């Protein structure tokens, strides 16, 4: 059964990952972020294995068996269907961002409107957005599914977690699938709020000093959220018994934490 909710950071079986991707596909479709057969979702299963949605299927109506496993060269390893036509974009993001374990691509209408207008979401209009997303740039147009598209995106992937793709849509990514999906939701929310301020004819921007403080808070918040999420499934019951809390992390979880902290630290300097 497709789950109603999915969790952060838990160690999951391949079957659970498949169900989670189907849940995210349904959420994208239900929210109107992925009409018809639009959108694609993937997650990193291991060093050389990506689980990705198939091409040309409604992402709201997938079953776990529809998903395809590809390697880091984009070759199909298992699955009966053909992998998403956008697999090169997913592979680019995994290659450039070792901290990223999941990618969502969709066409949410308001954010896609900004992408079609070539307008980035980069004005500091809400404190939560500065903390949650930073700025969202526009990547120049490139034909979907070609190296033209990956070339325009490559310079932006390192410094952002959400990118508007000109005349196309949005791509978001994060340390797990829930983060990648929530960043899609936040990007669309950001676009709606920005549009309302433009309709009202007035935007009061946060000051440079306020933004700096929020960037510092963003780095602390991200590191804290990440360690809490990674630690949750492996935390022992020691804290309940009064002994100091011991947290166990796998090597991969530790590396992800360190990468994320270093990256956040660089982005606020
Ligand atoms: P796929 O069905 O091939 O993943 O393509 C959907 C899409 O949104 C292309 O931009």
Tab-separated table of N, CA and C in Angstrom, residues 98-215:
chain	number	residue	atom	x	y	z
A	98	UNK	N	27.175	15.232	-3.324
A	98	UNK	CA	27.196	13.957	-2.602
A	98	UNK	C	26.261	13.944	-1.390
A	99	UNK	N	25.878	15.141	-0.911
A	99	UNK	CA	24.964	15.218	0.247
A	99	UNK	C	23.509	14.956	-0.148
A	100	UNK	N	23.229	14.940	-1.446
A	100	UNK	CA	21.844	14.790	-1.918
A	100	UNK	C	21.515	13.312	-2.138
A	101	UNK	N	20.364	12.895	-1.604
A	101	UNK	CA	19.929	11.506	-1.792
A	101	UNK	C	18.575	11.393	-2.486
A	102	UNK	N	17.960	12.538	-2.825
A	102	UNK	CA	16.666	12.456	-3.521
A	102	UNK	C	16.444	13.719	-4.352
A	103	UNK	N	15.783	13.551	-5.497
A	103	UNK	CA	15.532	14.661	-6.437
A	103	UNK	C	14.065	14.606	-6.884
A	104	UNK	N	13.432	15.786	-6.924
A	104	UNK	CA	12.036	15.907	-7.403
A	104	UNK	C	11.997	16.922	-8.532
A	105	UNK	N	11.364	16.565	-9.632
A	105	UNK	CA	11.150	17.554	-10.700
A	105	UNK	C	9.655	17.624	-10.975
A	106	UNK	N	9.113	18.844	-11.033
A	106	UNK	CA	7.683	19.012	-11.298
A	106	UNK	C	7.462	20.364	-11.966
A	107	UNK	N	6.187	20.650	-12.241
A	107	UNK	CA	5.830	21.903	-12.909
A	107	UNK	C	4.762	22.631	-12.089
A	108	UNK	N	5.022	22.978	-10.819
A	108	UNK	CA	3.994	23.675	-10.041
A	108	UNK	C	3.681	25.018	-10.697
A	109	UNK	N	2.399	25.350	-10.890
A	109	UNK	CA	2.040	26.446	-11.800
A	109	UNK	C	2.628	27.821	-11.474
A	110	UNK	N	2.648	28.216	-10.220
A	110	UNK	CA	3.115	29.585	-9.948
A	110	UNK	C	4.636	29.677	-10.108
A	111	UNK	N	5.347	28.738	-9.525
A	111	UNK	CA	6.812	28.761	-9.661
A	111	UNK	C	7.205	28.573	-11.126
A	112	UNK	N	6.467	27.733	-11.840
A	112	UNK	CA	6.764	27.531	-13.262
A	112	UNK	C	6.462	28.810	-14.045
A	113	UNK	N	5.452	29.582	-13.574
A	113	UNK	CA	5.181	30.886	-14.195
A	113	UNK	C	6.389	31.801	-14.052
A	114	UNK	N	6.995	31.814	-12.854
A	114	UNK	CA	8.215	32.625	-12.655
A	114	UNK	C	9.329	32.118	-13.575
A	115	UNK	N	9.428	30.779	-13.703
A	115	UNK	CA	10.469	30.208	-14.581
A	115	UNK	C	10.232	30.650	-16.025
A	116	UNK	N	8.955	30.662	-16.443
A	116	UNK	CA	8.630	31.043	-17.826
A	116	UNK	C	8.850	32.534	-18.051
A	117	UNK	N	8.754	33.311	-16.954
A	117	UNK	CA	8.993	34.752	-17.074
A	117	UNK	C	10.480	35.080	-16.888
A	118	UNK	N	11.263	34.077	-16.536
A	118	UNK	CA	12.700	34.302	-16.309
A	118	UNK	C	12.981	35.108	-15.059
A	119	UNK	N	12.076	35.032	-14.078
A	119	UNK	CA	12.244	35.831	-12.844
A	119	UNK	C	12.636	34.899	-11.693
A	120	UNK	N	13.826	35.090	-11.102
A	120	UNK	CA	14.224	34.234	-9.980
A	120	UNK	C	13.429	34.572	-8.721
A	121	UNK	N	13.352	33.619	-7.809
A	121	UNK	CA	12.724	33.876	-6.501
A	121	UNK	C	13.875	34.188	-5.546
A	122	UNK	N	14.323	35.420	-5.581
A	122	UNK	CA	15.535	35.732	-4.818
A	122	UNK	C	15.381	36.947	-3.911
A	123	UNK	N	14.132	37.399	-3.724
A	123	UNK	CA	13.949	38.569	-2.863
A	123	UNK	C	13.645	38.111	-1.440
A	124	UNK	N	14.290	38.701	-0.464
A	124	UNK	CA	14.057	38.287	0.932
A	124	UNK	C	12.739	38.866	1.458
A	125	UNK	N	11.639	38.167	1.118
A	125	UNK	CA	10.336	38.717	1.515
A	125	UNK	C	9.773	38.039	2.756
A	126	UNK	N	10.231	36.829	3.082
A	126	UNK	CA	9.717	36.135	4.266
A	126	UNK	C	10.866	35.429	4.972
A	127	UNK	N	10.926	35.593	6.293
A	127	UNK	CA	12.048	35.008	7.036
A	127	UNK	C	12.108	33.487	6.869
A	128	UNK	N	10.953	32.816	6.898
A	128	UNK	CA	10.931	31.347	6.788
A	128	UNK	C	11.526	30.882	5.458
A	129	UNK	N	11.317	31.671	4.417
A	129	UNK	CA	11.822	31.279	3.098
A	129	UNK	C	13.325	31.458	3.003
A	130	UNK	N	13.837	32.514	3.634
A	130	UNK	CA	15.296	32.712	3.639
A	130	UNK	C	15.945	31.540	4.369
A	131	UNK	N	15.339	31.133	5.493
A	131	UNK	CA	15.900	30.015	6.269
A	131	UNK	C	15.711	28.695	5.516
A	132	UNK	N	14.512	28.474	4.994
A	132	UNK	CA	14.187	27.159	4.443
A	132	UNK	C	14.789	26.893	3.073
A	133	UNK	N	14.945	27.943	2.273
A	133	UNK	CA	15.309	27.707	0.875
A	133	UNK	C	16.442	28.587	0.366
A	134	UNK	N	16.671	29.716	1.023
A	134	UNK	CA	17.656	30.654	0.466
A	134	UNK	C	17.057	31.276	-0.779
A	135	UNK	N	17.852	31.357	-1.857
A	135	UNK	CA	17.329	31.945	-3.093
A	135	UNK	C	17.152	30.838	-4.149
A	136	UNK	N	16.226	31.107	-5.065
A	136	UNK	CA	15.941	30.123	-6.122
A	136	UNK	C	16.232	30.786	-7.474
A	137	UNK	N	17.342	30.385	-8.120
A	137	UNK	CA	17.719	31.026	-9.392
A	137	UNK	C	16.959	30.425	-10.580
A	138	UNK	N	17.093	31.050	-11.737
A	138	UNK	CA	16.524	30.481	-12.972
A	138	UNK	C	17.672	29.959	-13.833
A	139	UNK	N	17.591	28.687	-14.215
A	139	UNK	CA	18.565	28.135	-15.170
A	139	UNK	C	18.054	28.432	-16.570
A	140	UNK	N	18.937	28.841	-17.457
A	140	UNK	CA	18.544	29.142	-18.841
A	140	UNK	C	17.861	27.941	-19.482
A	141	UNK	N	17.045	28.166	-20.485
A	141	UNK	CA	16.327	27.066	-21.128
A	141	UNK	C	17.291	26.107	-21.826
A	142	UNK	N	16.973	24.835	-21.696
A	142	UNK	CA	17.691	23.795	-22.437
A	142	UNK	C	16.670	22.735	-22.801
A	143	UNK	N	16.809	22.111	-23.953
A	143	UNK	CA	15.826	21.104	-24.375
A	143	UNK	C	15.772	19.984	-23.338
A	144	UNK	N	14.558	19.628	-22.848
A	144	UNK	CA	14.442	18.578	-21.837
A	144	UNK	C	15.118	17.281	-22.269
A	145	UNK	N	15.781	16.658	-21.321
A	145	UNK	CA	16.371	15.345	-21.589
A	145	UNK	C	17.665	15.387	-22.382
A	146	UNK	N	18.222	16.606	-22.610
A	146	UNK	CA	19.469	16.683	-23.387
A	146	UNK	C	20.587	17.318	-22.543
A	147	UNK	N	21.812	17.249	-23.096
A	147	UNK	CA	22.939	17.834	-22.363
A	147	UNK	C	22.843	19.366	-22.340
A	148	UNK	N	22.043	19.922	-23.251
A	148	UNK	CA	21.808	21.373	-23.248
A	148	UNK	C	21.244	21.787	-21.878
A	149	UNK	N	20.292	20.976	-21.388
A	149	UNK	CA	19.638	21.275	-20.112
A	149	UNK	C	20.622	21.094	-18.950
A	150	UNK	N	21.352	19.993	-18.943
A	150	UNK	CA	22.273	19.766	-17.833
A	150	UNK	C	23.383	20.831	-17.810
A	151	UNK	N	23.804	21.296	-18.996
A	151	UNK	CA	24.861	22.334	-19.029
A	151	UNK	C	24.367	23.632	-18.398
A	152	UNK	N	23.106	23.991	-18.637
A	152	UNK	CA	22.631	25.259	-18.069
A	152	UNK	C	22.430	25.134	-16.559
A	153	UNK	N	22.149	23.891	-16.101
A	153	UNK	CA	21.877	23.718	-14.669
A	153	UNK	C	23.147	23.558	-13.838
A	154	UNK	N	24.164	22.950	-14.443
A	154	UNK	CA	25.362	22.563	-13.683
A	154	UNK	C	25.925	23.672	-12.785
A	155	UNK	N	26.065	24.923	-13.275
A	155	UNK	CA	26.696	25.933	-12.402
A	155	UNK	C	25.846	26.311	-11.180
A	156	UNK	N	24.555	25.949	-11.190
A	156	UNK	CA	23.662	26.383	-10.107
A	156	UNK	C	23.435	25.309	-9.040
A	157	UNK	N	23.778	24.069	-9.369
A	157	UNK	CA	23.399	22.950	-8.488
A	157	UNK	C	24.093	23.031	-7.128
A	158	UNK	N	25.357	23.439	-7.137
A	158	UNK	CA	26.140	23.447	-5.895
A	158	UNK	C	25.572	24.415	-4.852
A	159	UNK	N	25.164	25.589	-5.282
A	159	UNK	CA	24.805	26.632	-4.314
A	159	UNK	C	23.325	26.743	-3.997
A	160	UNK	N	22.491	25.844	-4.540
A	160	UNK	CA	21.041	25.969	-4.346
A	160	UNK	C	20.421	24.592	-4.155
A	161	UNK	N	19.253	24.583	-3.482
A	161	UNK	CA	18.514	23.320	-3.284
A	161	UNK	C	17.234	23.294	-4.108
A	162	UNK	N	16.991	24.378	-4.833
A	162	UNK	CA	15.809	24.463	-5.688
A	162	UNK	C	16.186	25.361	-6.864
A	163	UNK	N	15.845	24.921	-8.068
A	163	UNK	CA	16.194	25.700	-9.277
A	163	UNK	C	14.955	25.802	-10.170
A	164	UNK	N	14.673	27.026	-10.644
A	164	UNK	CA	13.631	27.206	-11.651
A	164	UNK	C	14.276	26.923	-13.011
A	165	UNK	N	13.586	26.127	-13.831
A	165	UNK	CA	14.125	25.778	-15.147
A	165	UNK	C	13.328	26.574	-16.173
A	166	UNK	N	13.992	27.510	-16.855
A	166	UNK	CA	13.280	28.448	-17.742
A	166	UNK	C	12.372	27.716	-18.727
A	167	UNK	N	11.146	28.243	-18.874
A	167	UNK	CA	10.153	27.691	-19.811
A	167	UNK	C	9.907	26.198	-19.611
A	168	UNK	N	10.039	25.748	-18.351
A	168	UNK	CA	9.912	24.307	-18.129
A	168	UNK	C	9.292	23.985	-16.756
A	169	UNK	N	10.020	24.165	-15.666
A	169	UNK	CA	9.492	23.753	-14.366
A	169	UNK	C	10.471	24.023	-13.239
A	170	UNK	N	10.486	23.116	-12.274
A	170	UNK	CA	11.295	23.308	-11.066
A	170	UNK	C	11.960	21.984	-10.713
A	171	UNK	N	13.183	22.056	-10.199
A	171	UNK	CA	13.798	20.853	-9.633
A	171	UNK	C	14.269	21.178	-8.216
A	172	UNK	N	13.982	20.252	-7.295
A	172	UNK	CA	14.414	20.427	-5.895
A	172	UNK	C	15.082	19.133	-5.457
A	173	UNK	N	15.939	19.235	-4.450
A	173	UNK	CA	16.652	18.040	-3.993
A	173	UNK	C	17.088	18.236	-2.555
A	174	UNK	N	17.432	17.095	-1.909
A	174	UNK	CA	17.816	17.204	-0.505
A	174	UNK	C	18.385	15.915	0.025
A	175	UNK	N	18.711	15.906	1.313
A	175	UNK	CA	19.324	14.715	1.900
A	175	UNK	C	18.396	13.504	1.917
A	176	UNK	N	17.085	13.708	1.888
A	176	UNK	CA	16.182	12.562	1.740
A	176	UNK	C	14.961	12.974	0.906
A	177	UNK	N	14.124	11.996	0.626
A	177	UNK	CA	12.994	12.238	-0.285
A	177	UNK	C	12.005	13.247	0.276
A	178	UNK	N	11.781	13.172	1.592
A	178	UNK	CA	10.833	14.119	2.183
A	178	UNK	C	11.359	15.554	2.033
A	179	UNK	N	12.656	15.756	2.264
A	179	UNK	CA	13.244	17.099	2.084
A	179	UNK	C	13.060	17.576	0.641
A	180	UNK	N	13.349	16.694	-0.308
A	180	UNK	CA	13.245	17.089	-1.721
A	180	UNK	C	11.807	17.496	-2.030
A	181	UNK	N	10.829	16.724	-1.551
A	181	UNK	CA	9.428	17.058	-1.812
A	181	UNK	C	9.041	18.366	-1.109
A	182	UNK	N	9.434	18.505	0.166
A	182	UNK	CA	9.030	19.714	0.914
A	182	UNK	C	9.629	20.966	0.275
A	183	UNK	N	10.822	20.834	-0.294
A	183	UNK	CA	11.419	22.000	-0.972
A	183	UNK	C	10.622	22.372	-2.219
A	184	UNK	N	10.018	21.387	-2.856
A	184	UNK	CA	9.142	21.690	-4.004
A	184	UNK	C	7.926	22.473	-3.500
A	185	UNK	N	7.359	22.002	-2.391
A	185	UNK	CA	6.182	22.670	-1.822
A	185	UNK	C	6.545	24.095	-1.390
A	186	UNK	N	7.708	24.253	-0.756
A	186	UNK	CA	8.141	25.579	-0.300
A	186	UNK	C	8.400	26.509	-1.482
A	187	UNK	N	8.958	25.962	-2.581
A	187	UNK	CA	9.226	26.798	-3.754
A	187	UNK	C	7.914	27.345	-4.330
A	188	UNK	N	6.909	26.474	-4.413
A	188	UNK	CA	5.620	26.931	-4.952
A	188	UNK	C	4.987	27.963	-3.993
A	189	UNK	N	5.125	27.724	-2.697
A	189	UNK	CA	4.583	28.672	-1.705
A	189	UNK	C	5.284	30.032	-1.841
A	190	UNK	N	6.613	29.992	-1.978
A	190	UNK	CA	7.427	31.197	-2.156
A	190	UNK	C	6.897	31.976	-3.367
A	191	UNK	N	6.667	31.253	-4.485
A	191	UNK	CA	6.214	31.910	-5.719
A	191	UNK	C	4.837	32.542	-5.506
A	192	UNK	N	3.969	31.847	-4.779
A	192	UNK	CA	2.614	32.406	-4.573
A	192	UNK	C	2.672	33.677	-3.739
A	193	UNK	N	3.475	33.647	-2.676
A	193	UNK	CA	3.577	34.831	-1.814
A	193	UNK	C	4.199	35.981	-2.613
A	194	UNK	N	5.238	35.676	-3.397
A	194	UNK	CA	5.889	36.724	-4.206
A	194	UNK	C	4.879	37.329	-5.175
A	195	UNK	N	4.058	36.463	-5.786
A	195	UNK	CA	3.066	36.947	-6.755
A	195	UNK	C	2.045	37.863	-6.073
A	196	UNK	N	1.636	37.491	-4.862
A	196	UNK	CA	0.661	38.330	-4.141
A	196	UNK	C	1.262	39.711	-3.860
A	197	UNK	N	2.533	39.752	-3.433
A	197	UNK	CA	3.140	41.065	-3.169
A	197	UNK	C	3.210	41.890	-4.455
A	198	UNK	N	3.464	41.180	-5.577
A	198	UNK	CA	3.520	41.920	-6.853
A	198	UNK	C	2.137	42.425	-7.259
A	199	UNK	N	1.108	41.625	-7.007
A	199	UNK	CA	-0.265	42.071	-7.311
A	199	UNK	C	-0.650	43.257	-6.424
A	200	UNK	N	-0.172	43.232	-5.176
A	200	UNK	CA	-0.475	44.335	-4.257
A	200	UNK	C	0.338	45.584	-4.607
A	201	UNK	N	1.355	45.383	-5.407
A	201	UNK	CA	2.166	46.512	-5.853
A	201	UNK	C	3.161	46.988	-4.816
A	202	UNK	N	3.466	46.122	-3.833
A	202	UNK	CA	4.412	46.570	-2.804
A	202	UNK	C	5.136	45.371	-2.184
A	203	UNK	N	6.441	45.502	-2.073
A	203	UNK	CA	7.235	44.471	-1.395
A	203	UNK	C	8.136	45.155	-0.391
A	204	UNK	N	7.994	44.795	0.872
A	204	UNK	CA	8.918	45.327	1.878
A	204	UNK	C	9.953	44.236	2.126
A	205	UNK	N	11.194	44.489	1.686
A	205	UNK	CA	12.225	43.449	1.784
A	205	UNK	C	12.898	43.476	3.145
A	206	UNK	N	13.337	42.299	3.605
A	206	UNK	CA	14.136	42.243	4.839
A	206	UNK	C	15.465	42.958	4.585
A	207	UNK	N	16.019	43.543	5.623
A	207	UNK	CA	17.282	44.286	5.456
A	207	UNK	C	18.448	43.299	5.296
A	208	UNK	N	19.579	43.805	4.789
A	208	UNK	CA	20.782	42.972	4.641
A	208	UNK	C	21.190	42.345	5.964
A	209	UNK	N	21.089	43.113	7.048
A	209	UNK	CA	21.465	42.603	8.379
A	209	UNK	C	20.546	41.475	8.807
A	210	UNK	N	19.252	41.645	8.553
A	210	UNK	CA	18.290	40.594	8.921
A	210	UNK	C	18.556	39.323	8.121
A	211	UNK	N	18.876	39.496	6.834
A	211	UNK	CA	19.143	38.325	5.987
A	211	UNK	C	20.391	37.585	6.478
A	212	UNK	N	21.425	38.361	6.859
A	212	UNK	CA	22.648	37.728	7.368
A	212	UNK	C	22.359	36.875	8.598
A	213	UNK	N	21.553	37.436	9.500
A	213	UNK	CA	21.205	36.680	10.714
A	213	UNK	C	20.413	35.417	10.352
A	214	UNK	N	19.547	35.535	9.354
A	214	UNK	CA	18.760	34.368	8.950
A	214	UNK	C	19.644	33.310	8.297
A	215	UNK	N	20.663	33.757	7.524
A	215	UNK	CA	21.578	32.778	6.915
A	215	UNK	C	22.323	32.001	7.989
